[in-house]
Short mmCIF file of C-alpha atoms in Angstrom, two decimals:
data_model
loop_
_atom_site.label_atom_id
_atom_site.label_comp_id
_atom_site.label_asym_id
_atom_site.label_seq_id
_atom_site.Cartn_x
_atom_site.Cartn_y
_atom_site.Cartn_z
CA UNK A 1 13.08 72.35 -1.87
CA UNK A 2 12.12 73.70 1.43
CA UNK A 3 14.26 74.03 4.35
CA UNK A 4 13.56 72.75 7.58
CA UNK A 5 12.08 74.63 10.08
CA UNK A 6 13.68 74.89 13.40
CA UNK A 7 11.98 72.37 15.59
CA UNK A 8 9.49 73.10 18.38
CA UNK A 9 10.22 72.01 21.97
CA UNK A 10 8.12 70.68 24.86
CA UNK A 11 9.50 70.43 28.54
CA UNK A 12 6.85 69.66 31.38
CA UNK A 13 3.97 72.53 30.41
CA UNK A 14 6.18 74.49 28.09
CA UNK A 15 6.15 74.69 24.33
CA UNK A 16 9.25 76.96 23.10
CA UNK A 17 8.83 77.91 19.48
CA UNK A 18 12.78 79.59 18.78
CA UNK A 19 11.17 80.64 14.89
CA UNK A 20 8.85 82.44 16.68
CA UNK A 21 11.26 83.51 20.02
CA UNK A 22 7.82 82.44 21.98
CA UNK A 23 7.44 80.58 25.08
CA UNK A 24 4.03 79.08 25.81
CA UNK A 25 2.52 77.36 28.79
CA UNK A 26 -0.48 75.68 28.86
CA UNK A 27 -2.90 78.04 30.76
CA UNK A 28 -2.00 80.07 27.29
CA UNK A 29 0.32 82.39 28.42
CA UNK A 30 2.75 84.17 26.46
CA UNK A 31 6.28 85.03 26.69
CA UNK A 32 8.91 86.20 23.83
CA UNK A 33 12.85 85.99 24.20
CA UNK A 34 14.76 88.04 22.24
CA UNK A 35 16.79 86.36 19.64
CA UNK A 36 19.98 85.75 21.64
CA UNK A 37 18.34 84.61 24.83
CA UNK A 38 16.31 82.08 22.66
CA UNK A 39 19.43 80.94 20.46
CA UNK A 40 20.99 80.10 24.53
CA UNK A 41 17.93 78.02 25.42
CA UNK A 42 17.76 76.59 21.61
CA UNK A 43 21.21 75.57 22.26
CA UNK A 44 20.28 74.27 25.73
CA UNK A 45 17.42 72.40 24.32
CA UNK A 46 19.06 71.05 21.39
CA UNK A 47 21.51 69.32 24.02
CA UNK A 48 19.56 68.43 26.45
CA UNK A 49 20.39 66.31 29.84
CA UNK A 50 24.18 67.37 28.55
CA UNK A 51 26.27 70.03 29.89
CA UNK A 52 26.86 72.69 27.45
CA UNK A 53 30.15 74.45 28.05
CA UNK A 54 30.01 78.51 28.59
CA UNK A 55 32.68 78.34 25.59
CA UNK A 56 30.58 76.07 23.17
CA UNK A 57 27.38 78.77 24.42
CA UNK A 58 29.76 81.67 23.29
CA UNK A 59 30.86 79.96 19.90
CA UNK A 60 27.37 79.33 18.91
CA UNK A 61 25.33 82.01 20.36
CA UNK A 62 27.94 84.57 19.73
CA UNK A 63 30.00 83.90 16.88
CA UNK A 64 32.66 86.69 15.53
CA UNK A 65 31.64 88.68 18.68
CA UNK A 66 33.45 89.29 21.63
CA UNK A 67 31.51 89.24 25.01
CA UNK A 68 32.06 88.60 28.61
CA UNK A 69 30.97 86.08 31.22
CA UNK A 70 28.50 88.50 32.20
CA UNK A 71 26.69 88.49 29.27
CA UNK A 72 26.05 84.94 29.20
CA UNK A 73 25.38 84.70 33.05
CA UNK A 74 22.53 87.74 32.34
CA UNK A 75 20.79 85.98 29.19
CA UNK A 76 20.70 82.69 31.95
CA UNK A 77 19.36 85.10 34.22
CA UNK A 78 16.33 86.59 31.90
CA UNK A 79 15.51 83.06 30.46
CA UNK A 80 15.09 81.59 34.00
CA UNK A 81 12.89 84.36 35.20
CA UNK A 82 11.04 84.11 31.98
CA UNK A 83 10.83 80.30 32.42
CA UNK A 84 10.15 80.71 35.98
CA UNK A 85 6.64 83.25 35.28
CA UNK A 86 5.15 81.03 32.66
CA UNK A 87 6.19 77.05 34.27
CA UNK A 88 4.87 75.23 37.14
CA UNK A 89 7.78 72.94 36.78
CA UNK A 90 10.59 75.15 38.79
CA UNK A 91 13.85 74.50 38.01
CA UNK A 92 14.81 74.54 34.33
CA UNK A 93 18.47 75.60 33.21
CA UNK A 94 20.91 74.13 35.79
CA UNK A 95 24.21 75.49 36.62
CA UNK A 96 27.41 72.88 36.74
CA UNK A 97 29.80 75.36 38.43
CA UNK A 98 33.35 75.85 36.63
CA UNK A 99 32.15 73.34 33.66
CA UNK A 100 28.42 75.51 32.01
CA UNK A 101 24.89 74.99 32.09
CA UNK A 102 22.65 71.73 31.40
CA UNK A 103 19.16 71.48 30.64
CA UNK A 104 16.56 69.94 33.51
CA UNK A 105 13.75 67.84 32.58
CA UNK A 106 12.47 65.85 29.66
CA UNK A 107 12.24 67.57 25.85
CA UNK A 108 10.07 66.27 22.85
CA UNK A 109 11.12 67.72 19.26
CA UNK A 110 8.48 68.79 17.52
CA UNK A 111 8.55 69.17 14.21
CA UNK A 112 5.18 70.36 13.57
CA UNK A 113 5.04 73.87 11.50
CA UNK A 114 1.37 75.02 11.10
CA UNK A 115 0.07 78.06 13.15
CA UNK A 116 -2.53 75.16 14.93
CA UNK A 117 -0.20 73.43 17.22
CA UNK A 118 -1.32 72.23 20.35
CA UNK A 119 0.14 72.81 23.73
CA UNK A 120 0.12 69.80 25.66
CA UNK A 121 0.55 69.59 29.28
CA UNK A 122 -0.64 66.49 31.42
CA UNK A 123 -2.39 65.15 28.70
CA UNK A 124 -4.61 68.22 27.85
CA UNK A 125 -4.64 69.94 24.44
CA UNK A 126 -5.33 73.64 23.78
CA UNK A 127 -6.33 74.93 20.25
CA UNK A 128 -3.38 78.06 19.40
CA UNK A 129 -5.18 81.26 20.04
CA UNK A 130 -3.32 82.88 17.36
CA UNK A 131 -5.40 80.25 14.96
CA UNK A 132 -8.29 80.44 16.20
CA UNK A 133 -8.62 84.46 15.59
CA UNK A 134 -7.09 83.74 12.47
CA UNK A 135 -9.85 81.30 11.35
CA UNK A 136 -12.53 83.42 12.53
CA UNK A 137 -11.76 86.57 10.47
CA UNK A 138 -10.87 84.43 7.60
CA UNK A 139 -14.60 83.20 7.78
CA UNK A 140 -15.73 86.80 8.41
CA UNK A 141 -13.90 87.83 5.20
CA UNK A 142 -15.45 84.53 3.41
CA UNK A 143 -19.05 85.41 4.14
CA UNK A 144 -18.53 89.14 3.12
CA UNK A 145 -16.54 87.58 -0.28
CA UNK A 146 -20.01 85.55 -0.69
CA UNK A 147 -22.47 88.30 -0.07
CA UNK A 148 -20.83 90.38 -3.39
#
């Protein structure tokens, strides 16, 4: 039986792939999170339109470890500027002083695994660029299979 694969998020013209640690918009541009920043805006995803508490953030994001404020305030830091290069949108993560952080905007879960997902923003659909590179040196290695 397989497991589930983490889902795939859309907010505005944003598709965040955690698997991956990717962030895409929908002029195709690329931006990767390392694995703790992206488990922080999983988390803030996964809860979305609810504050998350800066000690539910610590107990999920770092379990067993022992880190200060600053370390979440930073990874807030580095997703918003992240967030902020790629979106059109503005505003993402929201601060609720003395209480955490709370994700702004609408999210659609997307449970959709193959390589060929679409990034959708207002309505238009991109092919993945990954795939389509993929499909055309699969052909180029299908022709060459069929020449021998």
């Amino acid at each position: 039986m397989a497991l589930d694969p983490s889902p795939r998020y859309e907010s505005g013209d944003l598709l965040i792939c955690p698997e991956r640690g990717e962030v895409r918009n929908s002029r195709g541009e690329c931006a990767r999170l390392g694995p703790v920043n992206m488990r922080v805006l999983a988390l803030l995803l996964s809860r979305r339109g609810e504050v998350v508490s800066r000690n539910e953030v610590f107990e999920t994001v770092w379990r067993n470890q022992v880190v200060g404020d600053d370390t979440l305030t930073r990874s807030i830091s580095d997703i918003r500027a992240e967030l902020g290069r790629l979106s059109v949108d503005g505003k993402h993560i929201e601060t609720i002083p003395k209480r955490g952080y709370r994700w702004v905007g609408t999210v659609r879960e997307s449970g959709v695994t193959d390589e060929s997902i679409e990034v959708r923003a207002n309505g238009v659909a991109m092919e993945n660029p990954r795939r389509r590179s993929r499909d055309s040196w699969l052909r180029w290695v299908g022709r060459g299979a069929a020449y021998m």
